Amino acid sequence: MSAQQEGVVILGIFVADLAFMGDRMPKIGETIAGSGFKMGPGGKGSNQSVAAARAGARVTFISKIGGDTFGEIAQKTWKAEGVHAQVGVSEVDPTGVAFIYVNDKTGENAIIVYPGAAGTLSPADVDAAADQIRGAKVFVTQLEQPVVAAQRALEIAKAAGVITIFNPAPAETFPKALYPLCDYIAPNESEAAALVGFPLNSMDDARRAGDVLLANGARNALITLGERGALLHSAGNSIHVPAVSAGTVIDTAGAGDAFVGGFAAAIADGTAPAEAVRFGCTVAGLSVTKRGTAPSMPSRVEIDALLARLK
């Protein structure tokens, strides 16, 4: 790795989150009354960028948006958070959008995402940002944009000695050639179950799933397990890091992005992997005590204060 490499570069999408609160989802053909509504910035890649930036990392975000009102919200969000945006603007496709249902009693959520302009991200778009990827210490991507773009970016990062984190979310199929490009493959428990073909009902199941992901070529499996915390699993070590409670859980939307962004920021800062997982769990624990996705990401001051209380 070059001595000049620093910070976090993330390839992903921005969407405007349209969050509806209620006690249940409506059935087909049914209309029900909601208990709340909130619009804000979202999209896994953008959320992870905000989480990493608030956690103290220097962040560059690679994406595409539309030339519309939601695109303006995206630009304002990145500017406010200090995220450098390497972002194309489409004159044809709209900015992405997400429907989010949040259960107003449990905080659990269900989401439909339309990537809009970011759904047209191509290997050529990635090549245009290759210098930024090569200059990073950590590179992160997911599966909300086309997999061919994610693969090209991982190839560039891996060839340059950049630490790679692949968050295979949502649970779409992807070529097995991506596994060897992953220093860390970071699914949640349902995504991991989809990848390995069995549920992760116990920690032994999670470790067995980790073995499958390693056998496919990933260097480390980093599986988030909700209220059970996270598992960092490698050929020589397997570490379970408990979840971090920071208060009453209000909204779990964005918790996975909080974890990935926090973990990436910690790794970029030179933190040992197991401690970086704990840092990520702390970021996620704080995020679920607030509503929204990107707006719920905690500041470095909040993160450090909670870590100090936990010691």
PDB file of C-alpha atoms in Angstrom:
ATOM      1  CA  MET A   1       0.000   0.000   0.000  1.00  0.00           C
ATOM      2  CA  SER A   2       1.288   3.453  -0.922  1.00  0.00           C
ATOM      3  CA  ALA A   3       2.181   5.821   1.900  1.00  0.00           C
ATOM      4  CA  GLN A   4      -0.041   8.404   0.212  1.00  0.00           C
ATOM      5  CA  GLN A   5      -3.183   6.298   0.562  1.00  0.00           C
ATOM      6  CA  GLU A   6      -5.628   7.655   3.116  1.00  0.00           C
ATOM      7  CA  GLY A   7      -9.309   8.050   3.814  1.00  0.00           C
ATOM      8  CA  VAL A   8     -12.359   6.159   2.619  1.00  0.00           C
ATOM      9  CA  VAL A   9     -13.776   6.008  -0.920  1.00  0.00           C
ATOM     10  CA  ILE A  10     -17.302   4.656  -1.365  1.00  0.00           C
ATOM     11  CA  LEU A  11     -19.142   3.671  -4.534  1.00  0.00           C
ATOM     12  CA  GLY A  12     -22.906   3.530  -4.142  1.00  0.00           C
ATOM     13  CA  ILE A  13     -26.178   5.342  -4.578  1.00  0.00           C
ATOM     14  CA  PHE A  14     -28.056   8.251  -3.065  1.00  0.00           C
ATOM     15  CA  VAL A  15     -31.818   8.071  -2.669  1.00  0.00           C
ATOM     16  CA  ALA A  16     -34.323  10.397  -1.087  1.00  0.00           C
ATOM     17  CA  ASP A  17     -35.768   8.419   1.821  1.00  0.00           C
ATOM     18  CA  LEU A  18     -39.541   8.738   2.150  1.00  0.00           C
ATOM     19  CA  ALA A  19     -40.226   7.195   5.553  1.00  0.00           C
ATOM     20  CA  PHE A  20     -43.766   6.343   6.651  1.00  0.00           C
ATOM     21  CA  MET A  21     -44.505   5.350  10.254  1.00  0.00           C
ATOM     22  CA  GLY A  22     -47.398   3.090  11.242  1.00  0.00           C
ATOM     23  CA  ASP A  23     -48.376   0.093  13.345  1.00  0.00           C
ATOM     24  CA  ARG A  24     -48.349  -2.273  10.353  1.00  0.00           C
ATOM     25  CA  MET A  25     -47.967  -2.466   6.582  1.00  0.00           C
ATOM     26  CA  PRO A  26     -51.180  -2.187   4.530  1.00  0.00           C
ATOM     27  CA  LYS A  27     -52.424  -5.214   2.630  1.00  0.00           C
ATOM     28  CA  ILE A  28     -52.787  -5.093  -1.149  1.00  0.00           C
ATOM     29  CA  GLY A  29     -55.757  -2.878  -2.000  1.00  0.00           C
ATOM     30  CA  GLU A  30     -55.929  -1.466   1.532  1.00  0.00           C
ATOM     31  CA  THR A  31     -55.313   2.095   2.751  1.00  0.00           C
ATOM     32  CA  ILE A  32     -54.422   2.683   6.397  1.00  0.00           C
ATOM     33  CA  ALA A  33     -53.595   5.769   8.461  1.00  0.00           C
ATOM     34  CA  GLY A  34     -49.959   6.389   9.288  1.00  0.00           C
ATOM     35  CA  SER A  35     -48.567   7.885  12.473  1.00  0.00           C
ATOM     36  CA  GLY A  36     -45.754   9.933  10.933  1.00  0.00           C
ATOM     37  CA  PHE A  37     -43.707  10.843   7.869  1.00  0.00           C
ATOM     38  CA  LYS A  38     -40.186  12.072   7.282  1.00  0.00           C
ATOM     39  CA  MET A  39     -38.154  12.769   4.169  1.00  0.00           C
ATOM     40  CA  GLY A  40     -34.376  12.754   4.261  1.00  0.00           C
ATOM     41  CA  PRO A  41     -31.167  11.695   2.523  1.00  0.00           C
ATOM     42  CA  GLY A  42     -30.533   7.959   2.121  1.00  0.00           C
ATOM     43  CA  GLY A  43     -29.073   5.220  -0.071  1.00  0.00           C
ATOM     44  CA  LYS A  44     -26.588   2.722   1.320  1.00  0.00           C
ATOM     45  CA  GLY A  45     -23.477   4.249  -0.211  1.00  0.00           C
ATOM     46  CA  SER A  46     -24.441   7.794   0.705  1.00  0.00           C
ATOM     47  CA  ASN A  47     -25.452   6.746   4.234  1.00  0.00           C
ATOM     48  CA  GLN A  48     -22.133   4.950   4.699  1.00  0.00           C
ATOM     49  CA  SER A  49     -20.318   8.053   3.454  1.00  0.00           C
ATOM     50  CA  VAL A  50     -22.091  10.255   5.995  1.00  0.00           C
ATOM     51  CA  ALA A  51     -21.439   7.731   8.781  1.00  0.00           C
ATOM     52  CA  ALA A  52     -17.730   7.521   7.941  1.00  0.00           C
ATOM     53  CA  ALA A  53     -17.376  11.301   7.638  1.00  0.00           C
ATOM     54  CA  ARG A  54     -19.106  11.965  10.959  1.00  0.00           C
ATOM     55  CA  ALA A  55     -16.865   9.309  12.501  1.00  0.00           C
ATOM     56  CA  GLY A  56     -13.850  11.354  11.435  1.00  0.00           C
ATOM     57  CA  ALA A  57     -12.769   9.914   8.077  1.00  0.00           C
ATOM     58  CA  ARG A  58     -11.944  11.832   4.928  1.00  0.00           C
ATOM     59  CA  VAL A  59     -14.554  10.507   2.489  1.00  0.00           C
ATOM     60  CA  THR A  60     -15.062  10.545  -1.276  1.00  0.00           C
ATOM     61  CA  PHE A  61     -18.384   9.280  -2.641  1.00  0.00           C
ATOM     62  CA  ILE A  62     -18.759   8.044  -6.239  1.00  0.00           C
ATOM     63  CA  SER A  63     -22.267   7.956  -7.717  1.00  0.00           C
ATOM     64  CA  LYS A  64     -24.830   9.453 -10.132  1.00  0.00           C
ATOM     65  CA  ILE A  65     -27.901  11.586  -9.459  1.00  0.00           C
ATOM     66  CA  GLY A  66     -30.579  13.334 -11.498  1.00  0.00           C
ATOM     67  CA  GLY A  67     -30.786  17.051 -12.152  1.00  0.00           C
ATOM     68  CA  ASP A  68     -33.832  17.412  -9.895  1.00  0.00           C
ATOM     69  CA  THR A  69     -34.911  18.493  -6.425  1.00  0.00           C
ATOM     70  CA  PHE A  70     -33.808  15.232  -4.801  1.00  0.00           C
ATOM     71  CA  GLY A  71     -30.418  15.651  -6.496  1.00  0.00           C
ATOM     72  CA  GLU A  72     -30.117  19.108  -4.931  1.00  0.00           C
ATOM     73  CA  ILE A  73     -30.819  17.544  -1.520  1.00  0.00           C
ATOM     74  CA  ALA A  74     -28.013  15.072  -2.192  1.00  0.00           C
ATOM     75  CA  GLN A  75     -25.499  17.789  -3.066  1.00  0.00           C
ATOM     76  CA  LYS A  76     -26.444  19.846  -0.007  1.00  0.00           C
ATOM     77  CA  THR A  77     -26.132  16.776   2.225  1.00  0.00           C
ATOM     78  CA  TRP A  78     -22.606  15.924   1.053  1.00  0.00           C
ATOM     79  CA  LYS A  79     -21.465  19.528   1.309  1.00  0.00           C
ATOM     80  CA  ALA A  80     -22.814  19.831   4.844  1.00  0.00           C
ATOM     81  CA  GLU A  81     -21.124  16.583   5.914  1.00  0.00           C
ATOM     82  CA  GLY A  82     -17.762  17.344   4.288  1.00  0.00           C
ATOM     83  CA  VAL A  83     -18.072  14.428   1.850  1.00  0.00           C
ATOM     84  CA  HIS A  84     -16.267  14.982  -1.458  1.00  0.00           C
ATOM     85  CA  ALA A  85     -18.705  14.002  -4.222  1.00  0.00           C
ATOM     86  CA  GLN A  86     -17.369  12.479  -7.448  1.00  0.00           C
ATOM     87  CA  VAL A  87     -20.874  12.391  -8.865  1.00  0.00           C
ATOM     88  CA  GLY A  88     -22.303  12.567 -12.370  1.00  0.00           C
ATOM     89  CA  VAL A  89     -25.616  14.333 -13.049  1.00  0.00           C
ATOM     90  CA  SER A  90     -28.031  12.724 -15.511  1.00  0.00           C
ATOM     91  CA  GLU A  91     -30.332  14.825 -17.680  1.00  0.00           C
ATOM     92  CA  VAL A  92     -32.487  11.770 -18.401  1.00  0.00           C
ATOM     93  CA  ASP A  93     -32.866   9.685 -15.233  1.00  0.00           C
ATOM     94  CA  PRO A  94     -34.164  10.930 -11.861  1.00  0.00           C
ATOM     95  CA  THR A  95     -32.360  10.805  -8.556  1.00  0.00           C
ATOM     96  CA  GLY A  96     -33.052   7.582  -6.672  1.00  0.00           C
ATOM     97  CA  VAL A  97     -35.822   7.253  -4.117  1.00  0.00           C
ATOM     98  CA  ALA A  98     -36.753   4.812  -1.340  1.00  0.00           C
ATOM     99  CA  PHE A  99     -40.056   3.931   0.297  1.00  0.00           C
ATOM    100  CA  ILE A 100     -39.432   3.044   3.952  1.00  0.00           C
ATOM    101  CA  TYR A 101     -42.041   1.614   6.285  1.00  0.00           C
ATOM    102  CA  VAL A 102     -41.098   1.926   9.967  1.00  0.00           C
ATOM    103  CA  ASN A 103     -43.117   0.116  12.636  1.00  0.00           C
ATOM    104  CA  ASP A 104     -43.894   2.862  15.152  1.00  0.00           C
ATOM    105  CA  LYS A 105     -43.718   0.434  18.088  1.00  0.00           C
ATOM    106  CA  THR A 106     -40.675  -1.752  17.357  1.00  0.00           C
ATOM    107  CA  GLY A 107     -38.616   0.435  14.996  1.00  0.00           C
ATOM    108  CA  GLU A 108     -38.354  -2.449  12.512  1.00  0.00           C
ATOM    109  CA  ASN A 109     -38.480  -1.498   8.853  1.00  0.00           C
ATOM    110  CA  ALA A 110     -39.235  -2.627   5.300  1.00  0.00           C
ATOM    111  CA  ILE A 111     -37.784  -0.822   2.279  1.00  0.00           C
ATOM    112  CA  ILE A 112     -38.265  -0.545  -1.494  1.00  0.00           C
ATOM    113  CA  VAL A 113     -35.407   1.199  -3.343  1.00  0.00           C
ATOM    114  CA  TYR A 114     -35.355   2.619  -6.886  1.00  0.00           C
ATOM    115  CA  PRO A 115     -31.777   3.705  -7.753  1.00  0.00           C
ATOM    116  CA  GLY A 116     -32.701   6.091 -10.568  1.00  0.00           C
ATOM    117  CA  ALA A 117     -29.649   7.612 -12.272  1.00  0.00           C
ATOM    118  CA  ALA A 118     -27.288   5.602 -10.035  1.00  0.00           C
ATOM    119  CA  GLY A 119     -28.744   2.459 -11.606  1.00  0.00           C
ATOM    120  CA  THR A 120     -26.862   3.387 -14.788  1.00  0.00           C
ATOM    121  CA  LEU A 121     -23.422   3.462 -13.133  1.00  0.00           C
ATOM    122  CA  SER A 122     -21.027   1.585 -15.426  1.00  0.00           C
ATOM    123  CA  PRO A 123     -17.437   0.320 -15.405  1.00  0.00           C
ATOM    124  CA  ALA A 124     -16.579   3.386 -17.511  1.00  0.00           C
ATOM    125  CA  ASP A 125     -17.926   5.665 -14.750  1.00  0.00           C
ATOM    126  CA  VAL A 126     -15.783   3.772 -12.264  1.00  0.00           C
ATOM    127  CA  ASP A 127     -12.693   4.070 -14.476  1.00  0.00           C
ATOM    128  CA  ALA A 128     -13.218   7.842 -14.498  1.00  0.00           C
ATOM    129  CA  ALA A 129     -12.832   7.790 -10.706  1.00  0.00           C
ATOM    130  CA  ALA A 130      -9.973   5.256 -10.640  1.00  0.00           C
ATOM    131  CA  ASP A 131      -7.422   7.726  -9.241  1.00  0.00           C
ATOM    132  CA  GLN A 132      -9.637   8.436  -6.234  1.00  0.00           C
ATOM    133  CA  ILE A 133     -10.071   4.707  -5.593  1.00  0.00           C
ATOM    134  CA  ARG A 134      -6.337   4.015  -5.859  1.00  0.00           C
ATOM    135  CA  GLY A 135      -5.600   6.882  -3.470  1.00  0.00           C
ATOM    136  CA  ALA A 136      -7.834   5.539  -0.688  1.00  0.00           C
ATOM    137  CA  LYS A 137      -6.800   3.466   2.293  1.00  0.00           C
ATOM    138  CA  VAL A 138     -10.235   1.807   2.376  1.00  0.00           C
ATOM    139  CA  PHE A 139     -12.745   1.228  -0.446  1.00  0.00           C
ATOM    140  CA  VAL A 140     -16.389   0.287   0.173  1.00  0.00           C
ATOM    141  CA  THR A 141     -19.201  -0.734  -2.152  1.00  0.00           C
ATOM    142  CA  GLN A 142     -22.571  -2.533  -2.126  1.00  0.00           C
ATOM    143  CA  LEU A 143     -25.121  -3.882  -4.620  1.00  0.00           C
ATOM    144  CA  GLU A 144     -27.604  -1.024  -5.000  1.00  0.00           C
ATOM    145  CA  GLN A 145     -25.772   0.089  -8.156  1.00  0.00           C
ATOM    146  CA  PRO A 146     -25.063  -2.391 -11.004  1.00  0.00           C
ATOM    147  CA  VAL A 147     -22.794  -5.264  -9.975  1.00  0.00           C
ATOM    148  CA  VAL A 148     -20.509  -4.660 -12.970  1.00  0.00           C
ATOM    149  CA  ALA A 149     -19.635  -1.248 -11.538  1.00  0.00           C
ATOM    150  CA  ALA A 150     -19.008  -2.719  -8.086  1.00  0.00           C
ATOM    151  CA  GLN A 151     -16.767  -5.431  -9.543  1.00  0.00           C
ATOM    152  CA  ARG A 152     -14.706  -2.976 -11.587  1.00  0.00           C
ATOM    153  CA  ALA A 153     -14.196  -0.747  -8.568  1.00  0.00           C
ATOM    154  CA  LEU A 154     -13.157  -3.678  -6.370  1.00  0.00           C
ATOM    155  CA  GLU A 155     -10.691  -4.782  -9.066  1.00  0.00           C
ATOM    156  CA  ILE A 156      -9.108  -1.316  -9.176  1.00  0.00           C
ATOM    157  CA  ALA A 157      -8.917  -1.093  -5.388  1.00  0.00           C
ATOM    158  CA  LYS A 158      -7.497  -4.588  -4.917  1.00  0.00           C
ATOM    159  CA  ALA A 159      -4.820  -4.049  -7.584  1.00  0.00           C
ATOM    160  CA  ALA A 160      -3.740  -0.859  -5.816  1.00  0.00           C
ATOM    161  CA  GLY A 161      -3.450  -2.486  -2.382  1.00  0.00           C
ATOM    162  CA  VAL A 162      -6.488  -0.644  -1.005  1.00  0.00           C
ATOM    163  CA  ILE A 163      -8.376  -2.402   1.820  1.00  0.00           C
ATOM    164  CA  THR A 164     -11.699  -3.529   0.328  1.00  0.00           C
ATOM    165  CA  ILE A 165     -15.062  -3.848   2.078  1.00  0.00           C
ATOM    166  CA  PHE A 166     -17.956  -5.349   0.112  1.00  0.00           C
ATOM    167  CA  ASN A 167     -21.419  -5.009   1.645  1.00  0.00           C
ATOM    168  CA  PRO A 168     -23.538  -7.444  -0.467  1.00  0.00           C
ATOM    169  CA  ALA A 169     -26.780  -5.545   0.083  1.00  0.00           C
ATOM    170  CA  PRO A 170     -29.463  -5.827  -1.001  1.00  0.00           C
ATOM    171  CA  ALA A 171     -29.243  -9.613  -1.288  1.00  0.00           C
ATOM    172  CA  GLU A 172     -28.786  -9.795  -5.067  1.00  0.00           C
ATOM    173  CA  THR A 173     -26.818 -12.458  -6.920  1.00  0.00           C
ATOM    174  CA  PHE A 174     -23.272 -11.537  -7.898  1.00  0.00           C
ATOM    175  CA  PRO A 175     -20.368 -13.299  -9.638  1.00  0.00           C
ATOM    176  CA  LYS A 176     -18.172 -15.506  -7.454  1.00  0.00           C
ATOM    177  CA  ALA A 177     -15.223 -13.562  -8.884  1.00  0.00           C
ATOM    178  CA  LEU A 178     -16.044 -10.812  -6.383  1.00  0.00           C
ATOM    179  CA  TYR A 179     -15.145 -12.927  -3.329  1.00  0.00           C
ATOM    180  CA  PRO A 180     -11.352 -12.898  -3.847  1.00  0.00           C
ATOM    181  CA  LEU A 181     -11.529  -9.109  -4.257  1.00  0.00           C
ATOM    182  CA  CYS A 182     -12.896  -8.739  -0.693  1.00  0.00           C
ATOM    183  CA  ASP A 183     -10.669  -8.107   2.283  1.00  0.00           C
ATOM    184  CA  TYR A 184     -13.954  -7.970   4.188  1.00  0.00           C
ATOM    185  CA  ILE A 185     -17.295  -9.244   2.912  1.00  0.00           C
ATOM    186  CA  ALA A 186     -19.880  -7.671   5.204  1.00  0.00           C
ATOM    187  CA  PRO A 187     -23.445  -9.051   4.908  1.00  0.00           C
ATOM    188  CA  ASN A 188     -26.117  -8.882   7.573  1.00  0.00           C
ATOM    189  CA  GLU A 189     -27.557 -12.158   8.829  1.00  0.00           C
ATOM    190  CA  SER A 190     -30.345 -12.405   6.226  1.00  0.00           C
ATOM    191  CA  GLU A 191     -27.948 -11.538   3.387  1.00  0.00           C
ATOM    192  CA  ALA A 192     -25.450 -14.082   4.704  1.00  0.00           C
ATOM    193  CA  ALA A 193     -28.199 -16.711   4.872  1.00  0.00           C
ATOM    194  CA  ALA A 194     -29.094 -15.995   1.243  1.00  0.00           C
ATOM    195  CA  LEU A 195     -25.439 -16.391   0.232  1.00  0.00           C
ATOM    196  CA  VAL A 196     -24.783 -19.659   2.089  1.00  0.00           C
ATOM    197  CA  GLY A 197     -28.186 -21.330   1.877  1.00  0.00           C
ATOM    198  CA  PHE A 198     -29.001 -21.812   5.566  1.00  0.00           C
ATOM    199  CA  PRO A 199     -30.296 -19.591   8.417  1.00  0.00           C
ATOM    200  CA  LEU A 200     -27.972 -18.110  11.029  1.00  0.00           C
ATOM    201  CA  ASN A 201     -29.938 -19.137  14.113  1.00  0.00           C
ATOM    202  CA  SER A 202     -26.886 -19.520  16.359  1.00  0.00           C
ATOM    203  CA  MET A 203     -23.318 -18.287  16.614  1.00  0.00           C
ATOM    204  CA  ASP A 204     -22.167 -21.689  15.363  1.00  0.00           C
ATOM    205  CA  ASP A 205     -24.345 -21.134  12.276  1.00  0.00           C
ATOM    206  CA  ALA A 206     -22.755 -17.701  11.802  1.00  0.00           C
ATOM    207  CA  ARG A 207     -19.260 -19.198  12.026  1.00  0.00           C
ATOM    208  CA  ARG A 208     -20.233 -21.923   9.564  1.00  0.00           C
ATOM    209  CA  ALA A 209     -21.532 -19.227   7.211  1.00  0.00           C
ATOM    210  CA  GLY A 210     -18.246 -17.392   7.656  1.00  0.00           C
ATOM    211  CA  ASP A 211     -16.398 -20.549   6.625  1.00  0.00           C
ATOM    212  CA  VAL A 212     -18.425 -20.710   3.405  1.00  0.00           C
ATOM    213  CA  LEU A 213     -17.659 -17.062   2.582  1.00  0.00           C
ATOM    214  CA  LEU A 214     -13.944 -17.682   3.223  1.00  0.00           C
ATOM    215  CA  ALA A 215     -14.015 -20.814   1.083  1.00  0.00           C
ATOM    216  CA  ASN A 216     -15.420 -18.715  -1.753  1.00  0.00           C
ATOM    217  CA  GLY A 217     -12.338 -16.504  -1.552  1.00  0.00           C
ATOM    218  CA  ALA A 218     -13.041 -13.637   0.863  1.00  0.00           C
ATOM    219  CA  ARG A 219     -10.189 -12.829   3.246  1.00  0.00           C
ATOM    220  CA  ASN A 220     -12.514 -12.013   6.172  1.00  0.00           C
ATOM    221  CA  ALA A 221     -16.236 -12.491   6.776  1.00  0.00           C
ATOM    222  CA  LEU A 222     -17.806  -9.670   8.774  1.00  0.00           C
ATOM    223  CA  ILE A 223     -21.406 -10.651   9.518  1.00  0.00           C
ATOM    224  CA  THR A 224     -23.712  -8.274  11.365  1.00  0.00           C
ATOM    225  CA  LEU A 225     -26.259 -10.075  13.548  1.00  0.00           C
ATOM    226  CA  GLY A 226     -28.627  -7.340  14.725  1.00  0.00           C
ATOM    227  CA  GLU A 227     -29.110  -7.408  18.491  1.00  0.00           C
ATOM    228  CA  ARG A 228     -26.510 -10.218  18.703  1.00  0.00           C
ATOM    229  CA  GLY A 229     -23.747  -7.882  17.503  1.00  0.00           C
ATOM    230  CA  ALA A 230     -21.262  -8.865  14.799  1.00  0.00           C
ATOM    231  CA  LEU A 231     -18.926 -11.721  13.928  1.00  0.00           C
ATOM    232  CA  LEU A 232     -15.437 -11.117  12.507  1.00  0.00           C
ATOM    233  CA  HIS A 233     -14.382 -14.451  11.036  1.00  0.00           C
ATOM    234  CA  SER A 234     -11.094 -15.292   9.335  1.00  0.00           C
ATOM    235  CA  ALA A 235      -9.047 -18.423   8.665  1.00  0.00           C
ATOM    236  CA  GLY A 236      -7.088 -17.977  11.881  1.00  0.00           C
ATOM    237  CA  ASN A 237      -9.554 -16.264  14.195  1.00  0.00           C
ATOM    238  CA  SER A 238     -13.260 -15.843  14.948  1.00  0.00           C
ATOM    239  CA  ILE A 239     -14.350 -12.971  17.191  1.00  0.00           C
ATOM    240  CA  HIS A 240     -17.907 -12.249  18.323  1.00  0.00           C
ATOM    241  CA  VAL A 241     -18.407  -8.591  19.241  1.00  0.00           C
ATOM    242  CA  PRO A 242     -21.628  -7.942  21.201  1.00  0.00           C
ATOM    243  CA  ALA A 243     -24.081  -5.254  20.137  1.00  0.00           C
ATOM    244  CA  VAL A 244     -23.759  -1.891  21.846  1.00  0.00           C
ATOM    245  CA  SER A 245     -26.860  -0.427  23.495  1.00  0.00           C
ATOM    246  CA  ALA A 246     -27.039   3.373  23.515  1.00  0.00           C
ATOM    247  CA  GLY A 247     -30.664   3.777  24.587  1.00  0.00           C
ATOM    248  CA  THR A 248     -34.189   3.039  23.397  1.00  0.00           C
ATOM    249  CA  VAL A 249     -34.364   1.671  19.840  1.00  0.00           C
ATOM    250  CA  ILE A 250     -36.535   4.013  17.757  1.00  0.00           C
ATOM    251  CA  ASP A 251     -35.638   3.230  14.127  1.00  0.00           C
ATOM    252  CA  THR A 252     -33.352   0.477  12.828  1.00  0.00           C
ATOM    253  CA  ALA A 253     -33.274   1.812   9.237  1.00  0.00           C
ATOM    254  CA  GLY A 254     -29.669   2.660   8.383  1.00  0.00           C
ATOM    255  CA  ALA A 255     -28.110   0.683  11.247  1.00  0.00           C
ATOM    256  CA  GLY A 256     -26.193  -1.562   8.854  1.00  0.00           C
ATOM    257  CA  ASP A 257     -24.892   1.458   6.972  1.00  0.00           C
ATOM    258  CA  ALA A 258     -23.867   3.053  10.264  1.00  0.00           C
ATOM    259  CA  PHE A 259     -21.889  -0.076  11.118  1.00  0.00           C
ATOM    260  CA  VAL A 260     -20.155  -0.301   7.727  1.00  0.00           C
ATOM    261  CA  GLY A 261     -19.310   3.415   7.654  1.00  0.00           C
ATOM    262  CA  GLY A 262     -18.014   3.349  11.207  1.00  0.00           C
ATOM    263  CA  PHE A 263     -15.968   0.200  10.610  1.00  0.00           C
ATOM    264  CA  ALA A 264     -14.465   1.673   7.416  1.00  0.00           C
ATOM    265  CA  ALA A 265     -13.546   4.904   9.202  1.00  0.00           C
ATOM    266  CA  ALA A 266     -11.861   2.991  12.019  1.00  0.00           C
ATOM    267  CA  ILE A 267      -9.892   0.750   9.636  1.00  0.00           C
ATOM    268  CA  ALA A 268      -8.790   3.823   7.638  1.00  0.00           C
ATOM    269  CA  ASP A 269      -7.570   5.320  10.914  1.00  0.00           C
ATOM    270  CA  GLY A 270      -5.354   2.287  11.533  1.00  0.00           C
ATOM    271  CA  THR A 271      -7.542   0.660  14.189  1.00  0.00           C
ATOM    272  CA  ALA A 272      -7.103  -3.094  14.680  1.00  0.00           C
ATOM    273  CA  PRO A 273      -9.942  -5.064  13.015  1.00  0.00           C
ATOM    274  CA  ALA A 274     -11.615  -6.366  16.202  1.00  0.00           C
ATOM    275  CA  GLU A 275     -11.611  -2.872  17.737  1.00  0.00           C
ATOM    276  CA  ALA A 276     -12.899  -1.472  14.439  1.00  0.00           C
ATOM    277  CA  VAL A 277     -15.840  -3.889  14.680  1.00  0.00           C
ATOM    278  CA  ARG A 278     -16.543  -2.634  18.204  1.00  0.00           C
ATOM    279  CA  PHE A 279     -16.363   0.931  16.887  1.00  0.00           C
ATOM    280  CA  GLY A 280     -18.830   0.017  14.124  1.00  0.00           C
ATOM    281  CA  CYS A 281     -21.197  -1.589  16.646  1.00  0.00           C
ATOM    282  CA  THR A 282     -21.049   1.617  18.697  1.00  0.00           C
ATOM    283  CA  VAL A 283     -21.911   3.765  15.679  1.00  0.00           C
ATOM    284  CA  ALA A 284     -24.819   1.432  14.853  1.00  0.00           C
ATOM    285  CA  GLY A 285     -26.004   1.384  18.485  1.00  0.00           C
ATOM    286  CA  LEU A 286     -26.198   5.157  18.522  1.00  0.00           C
ATOM    287  CA  SER A 287     -27.886   5.397  15.120  1.00  0.00           C
ATOM    288  CA  VAL A 288     -30.931   3.335  16.107  1.00  0.00           C
ATOM    289  CA  THR A 289     -31.786   5.779  18.907  1.00  0.00           C
ATOM    290  CA  LYS A 290     -32.710   8.420  16.274  1.00  0.00           C
ATOM    291  CA  ARG A 291     -35.098   8.476  13.324  1.00  0.00           C
ATOM    292  CA  GLY A 292     -33.919   8.435   9.726  1.00  0.00           C
ATOM    293  CA  THR A 293     -30.912   6.932   7.988  1.00  0.00           C
ATOM    294  CA  ALA A 294     -28.191   9.498   7.189  1.00  0.00           C
ATOM    295  CA  PRO A 295     -29.579  11.994   9.751  1.00  0.00           C
ATOM    296  CA  SER A 296     -29.268   9.347  12.488  1.00  0.00           C
ATOM    297  CA  MET A 297     -25.513   8.856  12.050  1.00  0.00           C
ATOM    298  CA  PRO A 298     -23.668   9.910  15.233  1.00  0.00           C
ATOM    299  CA  SER A 299     -20.826  12.401  15.495  1.00  0.00           C
ATOM    300  CA  ARG A 300     -17.307  11.393  16.555  1.00  0.00           C
ATOM    301  CA  VAL A 301     -17.912  13.182  19.865  1.00  0.00           C
ATOM    302  CA  GLU A 302     -20.980  10.998  20.545  1.00  0.00           C
ATOM    303  CA  ILE A 303     -19.093   7.844  19.515  1.00  0.00           C
ATOM    304  CA  ASP A 304     -16.069   8.582  21.711  1.00  0.00           C
ATOM    305  CA  ALA A 305     -18.297   9.483  24.673  1.00  0.00           C
ATOM    306  CA  LEU A 306     -20.160   6.168  24.481  1.00  0.00           C
ATOM    307  CA  LEU A 307     -16.942   4.183  24.011  1.00  0.00           C
ATOM    308  CA  ALA A 308     -15.507   5.898  27.099  1.00  0.00           C
ATOM    309  CA  ARG A 309     -18.609   4.955  29.142  1.00  0.00           C
ATOM    310  CA  LEU A 310     -18.333   1.355  27.998  1.00  0.00           C
ATOM    311  CA  LYS A 311     -14.733   0.920  29.156  1.00  0.00           C
TER     312      LYS A 311
END
